[in-house]
Amino acid sequence: MSRDFVGALLQLNAEKQISREQLIGAVEDGIQSAYRRVAGDEDIHVRIDAETGKIRVFRARRVVGEIEDEFTEMTIEQAKAFDAGADLGDLVETEQLDGDVFGRIGAQTAKQIVLQRIREVERDQVFDQFASREGELMTGTVNRVEPRAIILDVGKNVEAILATTEQSTLEHYRIGQNVKAFVLEVRRSTKGPQIFVSRTHKGFLKRLFELEVPEIHNGTVEIKAIAREAGSRSKVAVSSRQDGLDPVGATVGQRGARVQAVVAELSGEKIDVIPWSDDASVFVANALSPAQVISVDIDEEHRIASVTVPERMLSLAIGREGQNARLAARLTGWRIDIRSDVSVAEAKAAADAVPALLEPPAEAVGAIEASDIGKIAEGGPDTTPAAKPKRVTKKVAAAAEQDAEGAPIAGGDATDTAAPAKAKRAAKPKATAADPEADAAPAAESVAAAKPKRATKAMTAKAEADDANGAEAKKPAAKAKATKKAATAVPSGEVAS
C-alpha cells in the first residue's frame, strides 16, 4: 500500500490542488473514524508517514488533572507508568495495534469519510480564493436564466448569482454570453461558496475605468467620487496626483476612446467626467455640467449650496426629472438649490421694495416739518383727519337718476302725461297771491319726491286712481270759477241774460 498510496496522494494533489498534508490528515481522520465505530475504541489514533505511506495504529490517552472521560483521558500518575516524562496535556501512547484489524465495512467507512473530508477541504479552498476577491471584477458565462436571477459559471464548479435588482435595465443576456460583474459578497454554504455579483454598483464602474485607463490603474489619476443611476447616467469626479496631467483628458482618452469602451460595456449608459476640486463652490459648479453656473453660495452650517444659473440653462441644470441635480448632489454631498438669474433679480427687487413701502420718503417728511413750524409754535399742527366721503351705493345712484328724470323744465307744461304721477305733484308750482286757490303741494309729497320709493304694480294702480278722482273733483270747482268770472265781466246796470 505504501507506494500506491503515495502515488494516489500525489494525483489528488495535482487534480484538486489540495496540499499533501491536508490529504494525509483526511485519510488519518477516515481510518480513525472506522476504528472508533466500536464502543471502547475512542482512544485509537492513526498516523501515516507521508514519505513511505506506512500506517501506524495505536491507543493513546490525554493527560489531565481530573478525569471526565475514562476512555480518552488519564491522570498524571497513570501516565507516569507508560512515560516517565509525561506532563499535563500530553498524549501518551498506551498500546500498539495491528493496522489490518478492520475489514471491508471499516474500509468502506474510511473511504466515505476521506472523500467527505476532501470535499470540505476543497470547498474551504474555493471559499478562501473567492472571498479574497470581494470588491473585484469577475468574468463568468451565463449558465441559466431564472426569474429572479441569472446564474453565471465562474469555473471550478462554482456559480455566481446576478440578481435582477443588480442588473441594468438596458442589458439583455443570453445563454453562453460572457459577462463581467462586480463581486459583492461571498458566503459559505453546504453546497459550496455562494458568490453574489452586481453590474449596477458604482464599484463596477470604477473597476472598468481601472481596466481601460492605465493612469487610474497605477494611481496617477484618482477617482474621488462616483454618482450613478445604472442604465441612465453617471458622474465621475477625478483628480491628478501628478503636476501638469489633465485628469479629465486622461480618463476620456483621445477622441473619447477610453470612456467609449466603458460606455459600450455598460450598454450605452451616459458618463460625465468632471474635475475634482477642494473648493466646494467650484466642485458644485463642475458637478452641474454641462450647465453653466453664474455663482454658488455655500452654507456650511446646513450643507446647502445655492446655485444661480442663466434662465436658458435652468432646465439643463436640473435635468430630466431632476436627474442632473440629483446626481450632482450625490457626487458632492451638498444639498443643491438651483435658481435662475431672472428669479434671483426679481426676488431682490421685491426685497428692496418692502422697506420703501414701510418708510415714507425723506422729502415728504421734510415738507411736513416745514409746513407745521407755525402750528407747532401755536400749540401743534392740526392732525384732525379729513371727513370720510360717503359711499355711493346702487340704491342711492338709482334715486338720483330718477330725480333727474322727474325734475320740472322751465316753460314746460305741469300736466305733462309723460312724467310719473308723483313727479307731476312734485313739479306743481306753489300757491301765490295771484292764484290764491292754487293747491300747495303737501310737505309729505315733497319729501316723497325728494326720495322716491320703489314703484310696484300696486302703487302704480293706486296713483292712477288718485289722479282720476282728483280730476273729477276739480271739474265743479272749475265751473264755479268760470261763472264767477262771467258775472264780474257784465257791466253795471245790465242784467245778464
Short mmCIF file of C-alpha atoms in Angstrom, two decimals:
data_model
loop_
_atom_site.label_atom_id
_atom_site.label_comp_id
_atom_site.label_asym_id
_atom_site.label_seq_id
_atom_site.Cartn_x
_atom_site.Cartn_y
_atom_site.Cartn_z
CA MET A 1 0.00 0.00 0.00
CA SER A 2 2.91 2.31 0.61
CA ARG A 3 3.88 3.19 -2.99
CA ASP A 4 0.37 3.08 -4.36
CA PHE A 5 -0.89 5.24 -1.50
CA VAL A 6 1.78 7.86 -2.07
CA GLY A 7 1.01 7.92 -5.81
CA ALA A 8 -2.69 8.39 -5.13
CA LEU A 9 -1.92 11.31 -2.82
CA LEU A 10 0.20 12.96 -5.49
CA GLN A 11 -2.54 12.52 -8.09
CA LEU A 12 -5.16 14.06 -5.82
CA ASN A 13 -2.79 16.88 -5.09
CA ALA A 14 -2.46 17.66 -8.80
CA GLU A 15 -6.19 17.38 -9.59
CA LYS A 16 -7.78 19.04 -6.58
CA GLN A 17 -5.00 21.50 -5.84
CA ILE A 18 -5.02 20.24 -2.25
CA SER A 19 -1.80 20.04 -0.31
CA ARG A 20 -0.39 16.63 0.66
CA GLU A 21 -0.58 17.45 4.36
CA GLN A 22 -4.31 18.10 4.08
CA LEU A 23 -4.83 14.89 2.14
CA ILE A 24 -2.92 12.85 4.71
CA GLY A 25 -4.90 14.44 7.53
CA ALA A 26 -8.15 13.49 5.76
CA VAL A 27 -7.06 9.84 5.41
CA GLU A 28 -6.00 9.69 9.05
CA ASP A 29 -9.38 11.01 10.18
CA GLY A 30 -11.17 8.45 7.97
CA ILE A 31 -9.27 5.46 9.35
CA GLN A 32 -9.65 6.69 12.93
CA SER A 33 -13.41 7.02 12.43
CA ALA A 34 -13.56 3.46 11.08
CA TYR A 35 -11.80 2.15 14.19
CA ARG A 36 -13.83 4.25 16.61
CA ARG A 37 -17.16 2.88 15.40
CA VAL A 38 -16.74 0.13 18.00
CA ALA A 39 -17.51 1.08 21.61
CA GLY A 40 -14.42 1.37 23.77
CA ASP A 41 -12.12 2.24 20.84
CA GLU A 42 -12.42 6.01 21.24
CA ASP A 43 -8.73 6.20 22.22
CA ILE A 44 -7.43 4.76 18.90
CA HIS A 45 -5.23 7.08 16.82
CA VAL A 46 -3.77 6.71 13.32
CA ARG A 47 -0.56 8.22 11.92
CA ILE A 48 0.61 7.97 8.30
CA ASP A 49 4.15 8.58 7.11
CA ALA A 50 3.97 10.93 4.09
CA GLU A 51 7.26 9.64 2.62
CA THR A 52 6.79 5.87 2.92
CA GLY A 53 2.99 5.67 3.24
CA LYS A 54 3.24 3.38 6.29
CA ILE A 55 0.22 3.44 8.64
CA ARG A 56 0.65 3.15 12.39
CA VAL A 57 -2.36 2.47 14.64
CA PHE A 58 -2.11 2.81 18.41
CA ARG A 59 -4.05 3.62 21.55
CA ALA A 60 -3.30 6.86 23.39
CA ARG A 61 -4.91 8.99 26.06
CA ARG A 62 -4.69 12.64 27.09
CA VAL A 63 -3.11 13.50 30.46
CA VAL A 64 -5.43 15.65 32.59
CA GLY A 65 -5.68 16.71 36.23
CA GLU A 66 -9.23 15.38 36.68
CA ILE A 67 -10.73 12.63 34.52
CA GLU A 68 -14.06 13.36 32.78
CA ASP A 69 -13.91 10.65 30.05
CA GLU A 70 -12.19 7.47 31.20
CA PHE A 71 -11.85 6.12 27.64
CA THR A 72 -9.77 9.06 26.33
CA GLU A 73 -8.18 10.61 29.47
CA MET A 74 -5.82 9.54 32.27
CA THR A 75 -4.23 11.09 35.33
CA ILE A 76 -0.60 12.08 35.53
CA GLU A 77 0.12 9.16 37.87
CA GLN A 78 -1.24 6.70 35.28
CA ALA A 79 0.73 8.40 32.54
CA LYS A 80 3.98 8.05 34.52
CA ALA A 81 3.63 4.26 34.20
CA PHE A 82 3.90 4.49 30.38
CA ASP A 83 6.09 7.58 30.05
CA ALA A 84 8.18 8.88 32.93
CA GLY A 85 8.40 12.34 31.39
CA ALA A 86 4.65 12.74 30.79
CA ASP A 87 3.05 16.05 31.75
CA LEU A 88 -0.41 17.59 31.74
CA GLY A 89 -1.83 17.92 28.23
CA ASP A 90 0.45 15.29 26.64
CA LEU A 91 -0.87 12.44 24.50
CA VAL A 92 0.63 9.23 25.95
CA GLU A 93 0.64 6.06 23.81
CA THR A 94 -0.54 3.01 25.71
CA GLU A 95 -0.80 0.19 23.11
CA GLN A 96 0.33 -0.61 19.56
CA LEU A 97 -2.35 -2.14 17.27
CA ASP A 98 -2.26 -4.02 14.00
CA GLY A 99 -3.17 -1.87 11.01
CA ASP A 100 -5.27 -4.59 9.35
CA VAL A 101 -7.73 -5.21 12.14
CA PHE A 102 -10.82 -3.72 10.40
CA GLY A 103 -12.45 -5.48 7.47
CA ARG A 104 -14.40 -4.49 4.36
CA ILE A 105 -17.06 -2.45 6.17
CA GLY A 106 -14.45 -0.48 8.03
CA ALA A 107 -12.60 0.21 4.77
CA GLN A 108 -15.81 1.44 3.11
CA THR A 109 -16.49 3.73 6.04
CA ALA A 110 -12.96 5.09 5.90
CA LYS A 111 -13.35 5.78 2.15
CA GLN A 112 -16.56 7.76 2.61
CA ILE A 113 -15.07 9.84 5.39
CA VAL A 114 -11.92 10.51 3.34
CA LEU A 115 -13.98 11.70 0.34
CA GLN A 116 -16.13 13.89 2.57
CA ARG A 117 -13.08 15.48 4.15
CA ILE A 118 -11.56 16.10 0.74
CA ARG A 119 -14.73 17.86 -0.44
CA GLU A 120 -14.75 20.00 2.69
CA VAL A 121 -11.13 20.97 2.17
CA GLU A 122 -11.86 21.76 -1.46
CA ARG A 123 -14.83 23.97 -0.54
CA ASP A 124 -12.75 25.82 2.03
CA GLN A 125 -10.05 26.47 -0.53
CA VAL A 126 -12.55 27.76 -3.10
CA PHE A 127 -14.19 29.97 -0.48
CA ASP A 128 -10.85 31.44 0.55
CA GLN A 129 -9.97 32.03 -3.08
CA PHE A 130 -13.16 33.93 -3.92
CA ALA A 131 -13.51 35.62 -0.53
CA SER A 132 -10.26 37.44 -1.27
CA ARG A 133 -11.82 38.79 -4.50
CA GLU A 134 -14.60 40.77 -2.88
CA GLY A 135 -14.71 44.21 -4.48
CA GLU A 136 -13.03 42.93 -7.66
CA LEU A 137 -14.22 42.18 -11.17
CA MET A 138 -15.13 38.64 -12.18
CA THR A 139 -15.92 37.22 -15.60
CA GLY A 140 -18.45 34.43 -15.90
CA THR A 141 -20.53 32.65 -18.51
CA VAL A 142 -24.31 32.77 -18.40
CA ASN A 143 -25.31 29.25 -17.38
CA ARG A 144 -29.06 29.68 -16.95
CA VAL A 145 -31.61 32.46 -16.67
CA GLU A 146 -34.08 32.35 -13.79
CA PRO A 147 -36.99 34.71 -13.00
CA ARG A 148 -35.19 36.37 -10.10
CA ALA A 149 -31.54 35.96 -11.06
CA ILE A 150 -29.02 34.98 -13.71
CA ILE A 151 -26.60 32.18 -12.82
CA LEU A 152 -23.01 32.64 -14.01
CA ASP A 153 -20.45 29.86 -14.22
CA VAL A 154 -17.13 31.21 -12.92
CA GLY A 155 -15.19 27.91 -13.05
CA LYS A 156 -14.27 25.15 -10.59
CA ASN A 157 -17.92 24.15 -10.43
CA VAL A 158 -18.69 27.45 -8.72
CA GLU A 159 -21.66 29.60 -9.70
CA ALA A 160 -22.20 33.30 -9.18
CA ILE A 161 -25.65 34.83 -8.66
CA LEU A 162 -26.55 38.03 -10.53
CA ALA A 163 -29.87 39.11 -9.02
CA THR A 164 -32.47 41.02 -11.03
CA THR A 165 -32.07 44.07 -8.77
CA GLU A 166 -28.36 44.14 -9.66
CA GLN A 167 -28.94 44.15 -13.43
CA SER A 168 -29.10 47.19 -15.68
CA THR A 169 -32.38 47.88 -17.46
CA LEU A 170 -30.53 48.41 -20.75
CA GLU A 171 -28.94 44.96 -20.80
CA HIS A 172 -30.23 41.63 -22.06
CA TYR A 173 -28.44 38.32 -21.51
CA ARG A 174 -28.34 35.06 -23.42
CA ILE A 175 -27.04 31.59 -22.60
CA GLY A 176 -23.29 31.28 -23.13
CA GLN A 177 -22.63 35.05 -23.04
CA ASN A 178 -19.51 36.22 -21.19
CA VAL A 179 -20.43 38.78 -18.56
CA LYS A 180 -18.24 40.92 -16.31
CA ALA A 181 -19.57 41.55 -12.82
CA PHE A 182 -18.53 43.13 -9.52
CA VAL A 183 -18.18 40.75 -6.55
CA LEU A 184 -20.36 41.99 -3.71
CA GLU A 185 -20.22 39.15 -1.18
CA VAL A 186 -19.06 35.55 -0.78
CA ARG A 187 -20.96 33.30 1.66
CA ARG A 188 -20.36 29.79 2.96
CA SER A 189 -22.97 27.11 2.29
CA THR A 190 -23.27 23.34 2.37
CA LYS A 191 -23.06 23.21 -1.42
CA GLY A 192 -20.01 25.41 -1.61
CA PRO A 193 -19.39 29.14 -1.66
CA GLN A 194 -22.21 31.41 -2.79
CA ILE A 195 -20.98 34.40 -4.78
CA PHE A 196 -23.23 37.44 -5.21
CA VAL A 197 -22.27 39.81 -8.02
CA SER A 198 -23.61 43.11 -9.39
CA ARG A 199 -23.49 45.24 -12.52
CA THR A 200 -25.22 48.31 -11.06
CA HIS A 201 -22.82 49.02 -8.19
CA LYS A 202 -20.68 52.15 -8.56
CA GLY A 203 -17.63 50.00 -7.76
CA PHE A 204 -18.25 48.17 -11.04
CA LEU A 205 -17.85 51.46 -12.91
CA LYS A 206 -14.63 52.21 -11.02
CA ARG A 207 -13.11 48.83 -11.89
CA LEU A 208 -14.00 49.27 -15.55
CA PHE A 209 -12.13 52.59 -15.62
CA GLU A 210 -9.14 50.90 -13.98
CA LEU A 211 -9.13 48.37 -16.82
CA GLU A 212 -9.36 50.97 -19.57
CA VAL A 213 -7.27 53.84 -18.12
CA PRO A 214 -3.65 52.99 -17.18
CA GLU A 215 -3.29 56.24 -15.21
CA ILE A 216 -6.13 55.19 -12.91
CA HIS A 217 -4.72 51.68 -12.56
CA ASN A 218 -1.26 52.87 -11.47
CA GLY A 219 -2.68 55.62 -9.23
CA THR A 220 -1.57 58.71 -11.17
CA VAL A 221 -5.21 59.69 -11.65
CA GLU A 222 -7.55 59.04 -8.74
CA ILE A 223 -11.32 58.60 -8.84
CA LYS A 224 -12.56 60.73 -5.95
CA ALA A 225 -16.32 60.18 -6.15
CA ILE A 226 -18.91 58.40 -8.26
CA ALA A 227 -22.66 59.01 -8.51
CA ARG A 228 -24.54 56.53 -10.64
CA GLU A 229 -28.05 55.70 -11.79
CA ALA A 230 -27.49 52.41 -13.55
CA GLY A 231 -28.75 52.25 -17.10
CA SER A 232 -29.24 56.02 -17.38
CA ARG A 233 -26.40 58.33 -16.34
CA SER A 234 -23.29 58.50 -14.14
CA LYS A 235 -20.96 61.24 -12.92
CA VAL A 236 -17.30 60.57 -12.09
CA ALA A 237 -15.03 63.08 -10.31
CA VAL A 238 -11.30 62.60 -10.96
CA SER A 239 -8.16 64.34 -9.73
CA SER A 240 -4.48 64.13 -10.68
CA ARG A 241 -1.57 63.34 -8.40
CA GLN A 242 0.98 64.47 -10.98
CA ASP A 243 1.56 68.11 -11.83
CA GLY A 244 0.71 69.01 -15.41
CA LEU A 245 -1.50 65.96 -16.01
CA ASP A 246 -5.09 66.64 -17.03
CA PRO A 247 -7.20 64.07 -15.15
CA VAL A 248 -10.28 64.54 -17.34
CA GLY A 249 -8.31 64.22 -20.57
CA ALA A 250 -6.52 61.10 -19.36
CA THR A 251 -9.79 59.49 -18.33
CA VAL A 252 -11.67 60.36 -21.50
CA GLY A 253 -8.80 59.43 -23.80
CA GLN A 254 -8.01 60.55 -27.32
CA ARG A 255 -11.29 61.31 -29.08
CA GLY A 256 -13.09 59.70 -26.16
CA ALA A 257 -11.76 56.20 -26.90
CA ARG A 258 -11.29 55.17 -23.26
CA VAL A 259 -14.62 56.37 -21.95
CA GLN A 260 -16.40 54.96 -25.00
CA ALA A 261 -15.08 51.50 -24.15
CA VAL A 262 -16.63 51.80 -20.70
CA VAL A 263 -19.89 53.09 -22.20
CA ALA A 264 -20.00 50.10 -24.56
CA GLU A 265 -19.58 47.69 -21.64
CA LEU A 266 -22.48 49.44 -19.87
CA SER A 267 -24.74 49.19 -22.96
CA GLY A 268 -24.78 52.91 -23.74
CA GLU A 269 -25.03 54.41 -20.26
CA LYS A 270 -24.03 58.11 -20.33
CA ILE A 271 -20.97 59.09 -18.29
CA ASP A 272 -19.92 62.64 -17.27
CA VAL A 273 -16.25 63.00 -16.22
CA ILE A 274 -15.63 66.17 -14.17
CA PRO A 275 -12.56 67.54 -12.35
CA TRP A 276 -12.39 67.31 -8.58
CA SER A 277 -11.81 70.49 -6.53
CA ASP A 278 -11.21 71.11 -2.83
CA ASP A 279 -13.26 74.32 -3.13
CA ALA A 280 -16.88 73.33 -2.54
CA SER A 281 -18.32 76.11 -4.74
CA VAL A 282 -16.09 75.16 -7.69
CA PHE A 283 -16.82 71.47 -7.24
CA VAL A 284 -20.59 72.06 -7.15
CA ALA A 285 -20.36 74.20 -10.29
CA ASN A 286 -18.39 71.45 -12.06
CA ALA A 287 -20.82 68.77 -10.91
CA LEU A 288 -23.74 70.54 -12.62
CA SER A 289 -22.06 70.31 -16.03
CA PRO A 290 -22.92 70.57 -18.89
CA ALA A 291 -24.92 73.53 -17.50
CA GLN A 292 -23.14 76.85 -16.99
CA VAL A 293 -23.18 78.35 -13.49
CA ILE A 294 -23.10 82.09 -12.66
CA SER A 295 -22.48 81.89 -8.92
CA VAL A 296 -22.55 79.43 -5.99
CA ASP A 297 -23.28 80.44 -2.38
CA ILE A 298 -22.21 77.90 0.25
CA ASP A 299 -23.99 77.45 3.61
CA GLU A 300 -21.53 75.45 5.69
CA GLU A 301 -23.86 75.05 8.66
CA HIS A 302 -26.79 73.50 6.80
CA ARG A 303 -24.71 71.98 3.96
CA ILE A 304 -26.71 73.84 1.30
CA ALA A 305 -25.29 75.21 -1.95
CA SER A 306 -27.41 77.95 -3.60
CA VAL A 307 -26.62 77.96 -7.32
CA THR A 308 -27.57 80.69 -9.80
CA VAL A 309 -27.69 79.76 -13.48
CA PRO A 310 -28.83 81.65 -16.61
CA GLU A 311 -32.50 81.42 -17.45
CA ARG A 312 -31.79 79.43 -20.61
CA MET A 313 -29.67 76.94 -18.65
CA LEU A 314 -32.18 76.28 -15.86
CA SER A 315 -33.77 73.18 -17.41
CA LEU A 316 -30.36 71.80 -18.39
CA ALA A 317 -29.00 72.25 -14.86
CA ILE A 318 -31.98 70.47 -13.33
CA GLY A 319 -32.06 67.72 -15.95
CA ARG A 320 -34.83 65.39 -16.97
CA GLU A 321 -36.92 64.64 -13.88
CA GLY A 322 -34.23 66.36 -11.81
CA GLN A 323 -31.60 63.75 -12.67
CA ASN A 324 -28.67 66.12 -13.25
CA ALA A 325 -29.21 67.99 -9.97
CA ARG A 326 -29.79 64.73 -8.10
CA LEU A 327 -26.55 63.16 -9.34
CA ALA A 328 -24.63 66.38 -8.60
CA ALA A 329 -25.94 66.36 -5.03
CA ARG A 330 -24.88 62.73 -4.55
CA LEU A 331 -21.48 63.39 -6.06
CA THR A 332 -20.68 66.46 -3.96
CA GLY A 333 -22.52 65.58 -0.76
CA TRP A 334 -24.20 69.01 -0.72
CA ARG A 335 -27.88 69.87 -0.94
CA ILE A 336 -28.15 71.98 -4.12
CA ASP A 337 -30.74 74.75 -4.60
CA ILE A 338 -30.85 75.89 -8.25
CA ARG A 339 -32.41 79.23 -9.31
CA SER A 340 -32.27 81.29 -12.48
CA ASP A 341 -30.75 84.77 -12.61
CA VAL A 342 -34.14 86.28 -13.54
CA SER A 343 -35.85 84.86 -10.45
CA VAL A 344 -32.96 86.00 -8.25
CA ALA A 345 -33.22 89.55 -9.64
CA GLU A 346 -37.00 89.62 -9.10
CA ALA A 347 -36.64 88.37 -5.54
CA LYS A 348 -34.01 91.00 -4.83
CA ALA A 349 -36.18 93.78 -6.27
CA ALA A 350 -39.15 92.65 -4.18
CA ALA A 351 -36.98 92.57 -1.07
CA ASP A 352 -35.73 96.11 -1.76
CA ALA A 353 -39.29 97.39 -2.32
CA VAL A 354 -40.58 96.25 1.09
CA PRO A 355 -38.57 98.81 3.17
CA ALA A 356 -39.55 101.58 0.74
CA LEU A 357 -43.25 100.86 1.35
CA LEU A 358 -42.85 100.74 5.10
CA GLU A 359 -40.84 104.03 5.44
CA PRO A 360 -42.05 107.42 3.95
CA PRO A 361 -39.65 109.29 1.63
CA ALA A 362 -37.29 111.84 3.21
CA GLU A 363 -38.65 114.70 1.03
CA ALA A 364 -42.21 114.18 2.32
CA VAL A 365 -41.04 114.18 5.93
CA GLY A 366 -39.11 117.42 5.40
CA ALA A 367 -42.10 119.14 3.75
CA ILE A 368 -44.40 118.20 6.62
CA GLU A 369 -41.95 119.52 9.16
CA ALA A 370 -41.51 122.84 7.28
CA SER A 371 -45.25 123.43 6.87
CA ASP A 372 -46.02 122.73 10.52
CA ILE A 373 -43.47 125.14 12.03
CA GLY A 374 -46.08 127.90 12.67
CA LYS A 375 -48.66 125.47 14.01
CA ILE A 376 -46.15 123.91 16.33
CA ALA A 377 -45.46 127.36 17.79
CA GLU A 378 -49.19 127.90 18.40
CA GLY A 379 -49.76 124.58 20.03
CA GLY A 380 -49.12 121.88 17.50
CA PRO A 381 -50.18 121.03 13.98
CA ASP A 382 -53.71 120.16 13.13
CA THR A 383 -53.85 116.42 12.97
CA THR A 384 -57.65 116.14 12.59
CA PRO A 385 -58.34 113.68 9.82
CA ALA A 386 -60.40 114.81 6.83
CA ALA A 387 -64.07 113.83 6.61
CA LYS A 388 -64.50 110.44 5.09
CA PRO A 389 -66.53 110.59 1.84
CA LYS A 390 -69.80 108.73 1.86
CA ARG A 391 -70.06 105.57 -0.05
CA VAL A 392 -72.30 105.74 -3.15
CA THR A 393 -74.42 102.62 -3.41
CA LYS A 394 -76.53 101.37 -6.26
CA LYS A 395 -79.74 102.42 -4.45
CA VAL A 396 -78.64 106.00 -3.98
CA ALA A 397 -77.47 106.27 -7.59
CA ALA A 398 -80.83 104.98 -8.84
CA ALA A 399 -82.70 107.53 -6.73
CA ALA A 400 -80.57 110.40 -8.04
CA GLU A 401 -81.17 109.25 -11.59
CA GLN A 402 -84.95 109.17 -11.04
CA ASP A 403 -84.86 112.68 -9.55
CA ALA A 404 -83.04 113.93 -12.61
CA GLU A 405 -85.68 112.48 -14.93
CA GLY A 406 -88.66 113.87 -12.93
CA ALA A 407 -87.35 117.48 -12.42
CA PRO A 408 -89.58 120.30 -13.88
CA ILE A 409 -88.40 122.01 -17.05
CA ALA A 410 -88.65 125.83 -17.31
CA GLY A 411 -91.60 126.89 -19.51
CA GLY A 412 -92.94 123.35 -19.63
CA ASP A 413 -96.44 122.05 -19.01
CA ALA A 414 -97.09 120.98 -15.43
CA THR A 415 -99.65 118.45 -16.62
CA ASP A 416 -97.24 116.53 -18.89
CA THR A 417 -98.54 112.97 -19.09
CA ALA A 418 -95.14 111.50 -19.88
CA ALA A 419 -93.90 112.15 -16.32
CA PRO A 420 -94.95 109.83 -13.49
CA ALA A 421 -97.78 110.80 -11.20
CA LYS A 422 -95.58 111.55 -8.21
CA ALA A 423 -93.18 113.56 -10.37
CA LYS A 424 -96.15 115.76 -11.56
CA ARG A 425 -97.14 116.51 -7.98
CA ALA A 426 -93.55 117.37 -7.15
CA ALA A 427 -93.28 119.75 -10.17
CA LYS A 428 -96.56 121.63 -9.40
CA PRO A 429 -95.83 125.34 -8.56
CA LYS A 430 -96.57 126.68 -5.11
CA ALA A 431 -99.67 128.84 -4.43
CA THR A 432 -99.07 132.62 -4.87
CA ALA A 433 -101.12 135.78 -4.22
CA ALA A 434 -102.09 135.94 -7.91
CA ASP A 435 -103.56 132.42 -7.69
CA PRO A 436 -104.93 132.06 -4.16
CA GLU A 437 -106.85 128.92 -4.96
CA ALA A 438 -103.84 127.04 -6.27
CA ASP A 439 -103.27 123.93 -4.28
CA ALA A 440 -99.99 123.91 -2.37
CA ALA A 441 -98.04 120.68 -2.56
CA PRO A 442 -98.10 118.88 0.79
CA ALA A 443 -94.86 118.61 2.66
CA ALA A 444 -95.16 114.83 2.75
CA GLU A 445 -95.34 114.70 -1.06
CA SER A 446 -92.27 116.95 -1.31
CA VAL A 447 -90.34 114.58 0.92
CA ALA A 448 -91.57 111.64 -1.11
CA ALA A 449 -90.50 113.37 -4.30
CA ALA A 450 -87.06 114.05 -2.86
CA LYS A 451 -86.57 110.35 -2.14
CA PRO A 452 -88.96 108.27 -4.26
CA LYS A 453 -89.80 104.80 -3.20
CA ARG A 454 -89.53 101.81 -5.40
CA ALA A 455 -92.59 101.67 -7.66
CA THR A 456 -94.54 98.44 -7.63
CA LYS A 457 -97.61 97.39 -9.59
CA ALA A 458 -99.93 98.09 -6.62
CA MET A 459 -98.51 101.56 -6.07
CA THR A 460 -98.81 102.44 -9.77
CA ALA A 461 -102.50 101.41 -9.82
CA LYS A 462 -103.21 103.45 -6.72
CA ALA A 463 -101.56 106.54 -8.20
CA GLU A 464 -103.68 106.30 -11.36
CA ALA A 465 -106.87 106.03 -9.26
CA ASP A 466 -105.90 109.06 -7.21
CA ASP A 467 -105.32 111.11 -10.38
CA ALA A 468 -108.75 110.21 -11.75
CA ASN A 469 -110.53 111.14 -8.53
CA GLY A 470 -108.68 114.44 -8.40
CA ALA A 471 -109.70 115.31 -11.92
CA GLU A 472 -113.42 114.64 -11.20
CA ALA A 473 -113.26 116.74 -8.05
CA LYS A 474 -111.74 119.70 -9.85
CA LYS A 475 -114.49 119.89 -12.54
CA PRO A 476 -117.21 121.54 -10.30
CA ALA A 477 -114.67 123.96 -8.89
CA ALA A 478 -113.65 124.96 -12.41
CA LYS A 479 -117.33 125.56 -13.40
CA ALA A 480 -117.95 127.72 -10.35
CA LYS A 481 -114.86 129.74 -11.06
CA ALA A 482 -115.90 130.31 -14.68
CA THR A 483 -119.40 131.53 -13.57
CA LYS A 484 -117.87 133.97 -11.13
CA LYS A 485 -115.58 135.40 -13.80
CA ALA A 486 -118.55 135.82 -16.20
CA ALA A 487 -120.57 137.70 -13.58
CA THR A 488 -117.75 140.03 -12.96
CA ALA A 489 -117.34 140.79 -16.63
CA VAL A 490 -121.03 142.10 -17.05
CA PRO A 491 -121.20 145.96 -16.85
CA SER A 492 -123.15 147.66 -14.13
CA GLY A 493 -126.78 148.35 -14.94
CA GLU A 494 -127.03 145.35 -17.31
CA VAL A 495 -128.64 142.10 -16.46
CA ALA A 496 -127.16 139.04 -17.72
CA SER A 497 -129.48 137.09 -19.94
#
